[in-house]
C-alpha positions as a printed Julia matrix, in Angstrom:
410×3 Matrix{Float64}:
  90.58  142.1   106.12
  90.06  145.52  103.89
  92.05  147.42  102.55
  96.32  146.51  102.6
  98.36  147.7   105.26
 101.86  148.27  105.53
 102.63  145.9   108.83
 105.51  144.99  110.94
 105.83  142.04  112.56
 108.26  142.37  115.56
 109.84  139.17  116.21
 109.01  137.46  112.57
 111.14  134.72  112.48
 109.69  133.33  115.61
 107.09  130.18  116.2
 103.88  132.44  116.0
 105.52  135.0   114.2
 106.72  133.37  111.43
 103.37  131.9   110.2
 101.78  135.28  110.91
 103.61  136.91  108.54
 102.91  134.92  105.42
  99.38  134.53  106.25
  99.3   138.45  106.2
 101.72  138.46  103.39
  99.03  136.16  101.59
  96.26  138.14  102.14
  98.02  140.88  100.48
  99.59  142.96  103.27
 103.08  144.49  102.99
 104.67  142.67  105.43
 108.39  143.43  107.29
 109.81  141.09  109.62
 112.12  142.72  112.45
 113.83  140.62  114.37
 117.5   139.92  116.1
 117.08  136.22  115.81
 117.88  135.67  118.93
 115.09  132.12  119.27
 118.2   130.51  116.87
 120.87  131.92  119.38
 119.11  129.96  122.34
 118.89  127.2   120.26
 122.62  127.41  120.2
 122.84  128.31  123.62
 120.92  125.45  124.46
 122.47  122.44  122.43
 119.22  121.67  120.57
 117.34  122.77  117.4
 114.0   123.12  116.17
 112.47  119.87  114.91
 111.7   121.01  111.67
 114.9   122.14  109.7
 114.69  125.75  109.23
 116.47  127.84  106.94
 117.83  131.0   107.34
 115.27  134.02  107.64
 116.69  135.12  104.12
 116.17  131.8   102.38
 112.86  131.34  103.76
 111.42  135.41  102.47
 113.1   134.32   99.13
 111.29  130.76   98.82
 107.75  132.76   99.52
 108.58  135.17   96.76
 109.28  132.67   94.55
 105.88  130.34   95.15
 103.83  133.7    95.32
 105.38  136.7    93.89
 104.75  138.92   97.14
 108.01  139.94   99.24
 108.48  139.82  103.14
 111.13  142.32  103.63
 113.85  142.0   106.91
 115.8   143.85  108.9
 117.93  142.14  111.4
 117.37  144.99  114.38
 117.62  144.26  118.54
 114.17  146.08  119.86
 115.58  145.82  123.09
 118.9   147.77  122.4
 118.95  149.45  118.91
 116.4   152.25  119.98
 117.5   154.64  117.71
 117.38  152.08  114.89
 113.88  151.21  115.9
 113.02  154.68  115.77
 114.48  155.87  111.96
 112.95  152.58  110.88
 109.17  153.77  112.04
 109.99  157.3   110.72
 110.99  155.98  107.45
 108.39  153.31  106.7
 105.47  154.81  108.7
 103.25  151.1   108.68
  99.83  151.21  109.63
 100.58  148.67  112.15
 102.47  146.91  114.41
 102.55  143.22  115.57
 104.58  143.01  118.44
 105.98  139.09  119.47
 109.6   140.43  120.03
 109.68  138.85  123.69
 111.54  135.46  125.09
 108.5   133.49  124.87
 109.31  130.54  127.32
 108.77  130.34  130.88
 111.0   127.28  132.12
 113.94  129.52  130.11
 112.96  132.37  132.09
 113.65  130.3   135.05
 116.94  128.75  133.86
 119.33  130.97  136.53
 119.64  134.25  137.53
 121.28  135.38  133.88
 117.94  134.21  131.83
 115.62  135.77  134.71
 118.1   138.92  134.0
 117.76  138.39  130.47
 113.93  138.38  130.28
 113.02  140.91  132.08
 116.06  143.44  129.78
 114.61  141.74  126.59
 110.76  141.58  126.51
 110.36  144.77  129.27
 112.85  147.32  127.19
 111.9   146.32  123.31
 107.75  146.71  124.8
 108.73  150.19  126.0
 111.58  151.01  123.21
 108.28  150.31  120.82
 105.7   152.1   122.45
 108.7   155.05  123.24
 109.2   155.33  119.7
 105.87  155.37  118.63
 105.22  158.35  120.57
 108.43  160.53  119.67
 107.84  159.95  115.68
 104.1   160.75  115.89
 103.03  157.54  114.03
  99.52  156.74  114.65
  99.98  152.27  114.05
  97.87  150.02  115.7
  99.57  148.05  118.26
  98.87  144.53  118.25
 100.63  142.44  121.04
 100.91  138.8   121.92
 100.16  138.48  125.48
  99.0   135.25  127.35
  96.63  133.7   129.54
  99.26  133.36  131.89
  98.81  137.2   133.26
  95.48  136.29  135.14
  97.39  133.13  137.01
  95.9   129.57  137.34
  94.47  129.97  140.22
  90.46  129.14  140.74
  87.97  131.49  141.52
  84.86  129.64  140.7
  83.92  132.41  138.19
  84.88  132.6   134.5
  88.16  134.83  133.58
  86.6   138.22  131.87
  88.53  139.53  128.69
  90.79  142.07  130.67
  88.81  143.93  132.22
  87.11  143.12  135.69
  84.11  145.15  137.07
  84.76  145.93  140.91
  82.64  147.92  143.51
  85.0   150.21  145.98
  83.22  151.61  148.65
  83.71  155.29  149.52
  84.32  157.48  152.57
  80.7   158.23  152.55
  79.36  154.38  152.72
  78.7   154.52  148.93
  79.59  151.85  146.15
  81.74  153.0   143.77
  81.96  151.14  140.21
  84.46  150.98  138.13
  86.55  148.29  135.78
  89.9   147.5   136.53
  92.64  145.08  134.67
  92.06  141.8   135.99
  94.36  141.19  138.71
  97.77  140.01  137.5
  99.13  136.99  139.03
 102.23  136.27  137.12
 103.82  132.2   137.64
 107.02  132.66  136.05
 109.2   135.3   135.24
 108.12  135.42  131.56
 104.77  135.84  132.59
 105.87  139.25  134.91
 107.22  141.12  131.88
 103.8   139.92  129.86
 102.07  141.81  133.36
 104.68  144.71  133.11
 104.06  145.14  129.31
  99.97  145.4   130.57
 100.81  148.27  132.8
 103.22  149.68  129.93
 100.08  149.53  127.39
  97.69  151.4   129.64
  99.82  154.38  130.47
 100.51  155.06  127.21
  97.17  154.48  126.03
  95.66  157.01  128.17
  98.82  159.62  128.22
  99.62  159.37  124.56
  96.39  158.08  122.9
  98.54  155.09  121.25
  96.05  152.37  120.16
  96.65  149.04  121.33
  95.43  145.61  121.33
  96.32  143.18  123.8
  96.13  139.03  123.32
  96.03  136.89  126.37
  96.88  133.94  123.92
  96.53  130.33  125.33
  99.55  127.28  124.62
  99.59  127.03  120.82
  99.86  123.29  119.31
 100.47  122.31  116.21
 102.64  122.49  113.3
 101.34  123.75  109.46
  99.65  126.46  108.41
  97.85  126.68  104.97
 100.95  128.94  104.37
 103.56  127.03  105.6
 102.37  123.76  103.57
 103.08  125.1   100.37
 106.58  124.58  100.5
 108.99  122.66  102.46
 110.89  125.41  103.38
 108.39  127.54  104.32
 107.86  124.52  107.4
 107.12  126.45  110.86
 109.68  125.84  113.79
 108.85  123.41  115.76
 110.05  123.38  119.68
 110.4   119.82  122.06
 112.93  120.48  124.29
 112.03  121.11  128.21
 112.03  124.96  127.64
 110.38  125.47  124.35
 108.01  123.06  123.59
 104.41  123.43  124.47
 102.91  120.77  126.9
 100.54  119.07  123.77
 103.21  119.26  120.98
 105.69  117.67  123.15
 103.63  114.89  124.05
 102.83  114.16  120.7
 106.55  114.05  119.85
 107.03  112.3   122.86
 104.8   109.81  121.56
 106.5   109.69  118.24
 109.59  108.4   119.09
 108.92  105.98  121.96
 109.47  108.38  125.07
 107.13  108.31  128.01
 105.1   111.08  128.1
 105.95  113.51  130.99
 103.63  114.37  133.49
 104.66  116.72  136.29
 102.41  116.54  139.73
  99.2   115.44  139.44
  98.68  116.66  135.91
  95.99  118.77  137.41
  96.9   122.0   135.87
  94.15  123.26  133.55
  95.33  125.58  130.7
  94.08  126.97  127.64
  95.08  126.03  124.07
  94.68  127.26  120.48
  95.98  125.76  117.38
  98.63  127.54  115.0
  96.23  128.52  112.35
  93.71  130.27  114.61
  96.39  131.98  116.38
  96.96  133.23  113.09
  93.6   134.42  112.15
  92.99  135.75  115.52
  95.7   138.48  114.91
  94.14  139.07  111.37
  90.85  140.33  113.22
  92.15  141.82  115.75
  94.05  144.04  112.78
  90.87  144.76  111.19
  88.96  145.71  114.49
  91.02  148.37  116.34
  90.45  150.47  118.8
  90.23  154.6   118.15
  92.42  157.01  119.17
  91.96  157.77  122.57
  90.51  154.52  123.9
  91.02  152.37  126.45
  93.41  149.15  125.41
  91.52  146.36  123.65
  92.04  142.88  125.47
  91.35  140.15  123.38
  91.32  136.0   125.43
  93.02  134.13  122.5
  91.72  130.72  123.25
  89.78  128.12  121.89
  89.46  125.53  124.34
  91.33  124.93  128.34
  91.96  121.02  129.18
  93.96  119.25  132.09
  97.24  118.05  131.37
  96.45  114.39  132.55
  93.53  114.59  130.34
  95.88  115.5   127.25
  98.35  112.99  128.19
  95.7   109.87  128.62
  94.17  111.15  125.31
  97.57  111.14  123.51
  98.14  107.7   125.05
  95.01  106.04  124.05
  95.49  106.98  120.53
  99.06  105.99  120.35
  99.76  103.24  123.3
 102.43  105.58  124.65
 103.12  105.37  128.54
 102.91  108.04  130.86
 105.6   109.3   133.63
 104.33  110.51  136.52
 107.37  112.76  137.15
 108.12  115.82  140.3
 106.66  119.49  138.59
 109.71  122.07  138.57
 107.46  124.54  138.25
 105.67  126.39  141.62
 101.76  125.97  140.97
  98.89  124.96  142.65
  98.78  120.93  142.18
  95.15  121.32  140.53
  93.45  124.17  138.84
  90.2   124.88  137.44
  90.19  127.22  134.34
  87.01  129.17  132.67
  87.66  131.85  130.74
  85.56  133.95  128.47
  86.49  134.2   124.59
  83.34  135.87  123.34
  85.31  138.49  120.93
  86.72  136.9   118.69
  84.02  134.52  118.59
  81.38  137.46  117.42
  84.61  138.62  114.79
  83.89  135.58  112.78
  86.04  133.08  114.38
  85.84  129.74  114.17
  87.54  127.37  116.48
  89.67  124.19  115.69
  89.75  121.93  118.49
  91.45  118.79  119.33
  90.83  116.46  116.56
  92.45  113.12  116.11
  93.53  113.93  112.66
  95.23  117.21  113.67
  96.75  114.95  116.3
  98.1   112.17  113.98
  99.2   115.06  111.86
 101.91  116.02  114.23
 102.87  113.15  115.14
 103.13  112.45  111.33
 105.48  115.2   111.49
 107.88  113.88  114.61
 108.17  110.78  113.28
 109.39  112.1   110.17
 112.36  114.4   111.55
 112.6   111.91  114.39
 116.2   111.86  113.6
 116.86  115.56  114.49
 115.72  114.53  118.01
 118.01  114.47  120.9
 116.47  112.81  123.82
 118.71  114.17  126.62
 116.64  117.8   126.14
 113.54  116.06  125.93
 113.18  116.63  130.26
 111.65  119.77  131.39
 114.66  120.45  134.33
 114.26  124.16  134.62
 113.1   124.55  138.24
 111.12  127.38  140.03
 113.29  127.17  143.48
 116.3   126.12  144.25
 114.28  123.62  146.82
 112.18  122.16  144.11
 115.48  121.53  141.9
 116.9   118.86  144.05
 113.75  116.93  143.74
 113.53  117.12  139.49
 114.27  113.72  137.16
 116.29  114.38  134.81
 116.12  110.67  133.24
 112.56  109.82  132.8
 113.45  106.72  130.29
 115.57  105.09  132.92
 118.48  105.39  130.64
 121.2   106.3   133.45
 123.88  104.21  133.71
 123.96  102.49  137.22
 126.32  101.57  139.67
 126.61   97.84  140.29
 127.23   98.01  144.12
């Protein structure tokens, strides 16, 4: 990257965010972290913690100052409700940019009940618009970078490969005459979360074209793995790390799953294709989209932040063959199409300089390195994915995939 910025990174203390800010920090940025902590309230909420022990968000800025002299500054400030605090803080500081991950980032918790639907939508829909509000009303000219997902263009197939945003369509006109024009790909949310990342779309392009705010948006794919270069340089500096049914990510789960002896869940067919990027490109991927934004007065930049799409049953056979784990077969509580086929075009970031890290058996043993280690920290009664879509599929979920149950002897 050039020249140092001033940057804030909405939502700092969070799985992506957290590693984001001391690679930026590292490269030299000045770096604040604004966040209400909420992730460690669910964790409460929930009855489970992160895998990893994490310290507090002030422990952690103090244990990178002392390994490398450079300071992460926080303030502890509710995007979604402290508007006016949002607002003095931009007028005061004035960064150069902004990296928005302030949003509940977990579908099946989006799904919980009618309070975290609720709770969604108020969070991640109010602190995109509270940002992008504020921006406007202090004048500050920051570059917007937010961290979408894949999950806005839907699963389904379409035999053609998902374009970076933008789709070119031909309308034809009163007079029999094609019309051309490009148009956001069509949103086809599967979850709750995934409607406020389609809201915040819609919230990007008005203000975009009315206000002239320049933004980047980054349909991001399921992020695995654990360290950073950052994060390895001291043990407190260790990334959260999610494996509950809510929180963790289909590939770190298994891996954990694997770790500690627990059948590695598979719900439906395991048809579902998604896209993945490891933890350290997710990283460098905001890095150039920082150093490549868009002028004043364009159109929002849409970044695919991907690396590489595989089937779930494909994961889970590969994850069993390198660690003789067994596979459940188990009911999916989410509503999707059994099987999916997913191409999608990542051609950006690719011509920035980027260069992927895919699945590789040492990245894999890594992890599991990891779970094994903090195995003890696990509790295997959140290890299920129970969240359901419909009250209809909810009757039909197993909550006891190990069998563990105690049984009636009648």
């Amino acid at each position: 990257m050039a020249s140092a910025m001033k940057i804030a990174v909405l939502g700092g203390d969070g799985f992506v965010g957290w590693p984001t800010s001391l690679h930026l920090s590292n490269a030299g940025h000045e770096v604040h972290i604004l966040d209400n902590l909420s992730r460690r309230w669910i964790d409460t909420e929930l009855g489970v913690q992160s895998l990893t022990p994490m310290d507090s968000i002030q422990e952690r800025t103090r244990v990178w100052h002392a390994e490398t002299g450079r300071r992460i500054h926080f303030q502890l400030i509710d995007l979604a409700r402290d508007y006016e605090r949002l607002k003095n803080w931009l007028r005061e500081e004035r960064p150069d940019a902004v990296i928005h991950f302030a949003e509940q980032r977990a579908a099946p918790y989006s799904m919980k009940s009618d309070r975290h639907k609720n709770y969604t939508v108020d969070n991640n829909v109010s602190a995109t618009h509270n940002l992008l509000n504020a921006l406007v009303e202090t004048g500050l000219d920051a570059h917007v970078v937010h961290l979408g997902t894949m999950g806005v263009y839907g699963y389904s197939t379409v035999g053609a490969a998902i374009p970076e945003g933008y789709l070119p369509v031909g309308i034809e006109t009163t007079d029999g005459r094609t019309a051309r024009q490009e148009i956001l790909y069509p949103a086809n949310p599967g979850s709750i979360y995934h409607m406020t990342k389609c809201l915040d779309q819609l919230l990007f392009q008005f203000y975009a074209k009315n206000d002239g705010l320049r933004i980047t948006d980054l349909h991001q794919g399921i992020v695995w793995g654990t360290h950073t270069s950052e994060t390895r340089r001291h043990p407190q500096l260790v990334n959260r790390f999610d494996y509950d049914g809510d929180y963790g990510t289909v590939l770190n789960r298994f891996l954990i799953q694997a770790a500690i002896g627990y059948p590695l869940t598979v719900h439906g067919t395991g048809g579902q294709t998604r896209a993945f990027i490891h933890i350290q490109d997710s990283v460098r991927c905001i890095e150039l989209a920082l150093s490549n934004p868009p002028a004043r007065g364009d159109r929002v930049e849409i970044f695919n932040q991907m690396t590489e799409t595989h089937r779930v049953r494909d994961l889970a056979q590969l994850i069993a063959g390198l660690t003789g784990s067994e596979i459940a077969w188990l009911p999916n509580p989410r509503k999707e199409a059994a099987e999916n086929d997913l191409v999608v075009e990542n051609e950006k970031f690719r011509s920035l300089g980027l260069e992927p890290t895919t699945l590789e058996s040492g990245l894999l043993s890594e992890i599991v390195d990891v779970a094994k280690k903090f195995a003890y920290r696990v509790d295997r009664s959140r290890v299920p994915a129970v969240s359901a879509w419909t009250r209809d599929i909810a009757a039909t979920i197993n909550t006891d995939p190990e069998g563990r149950r105690l049984k009636s002897v009648s």
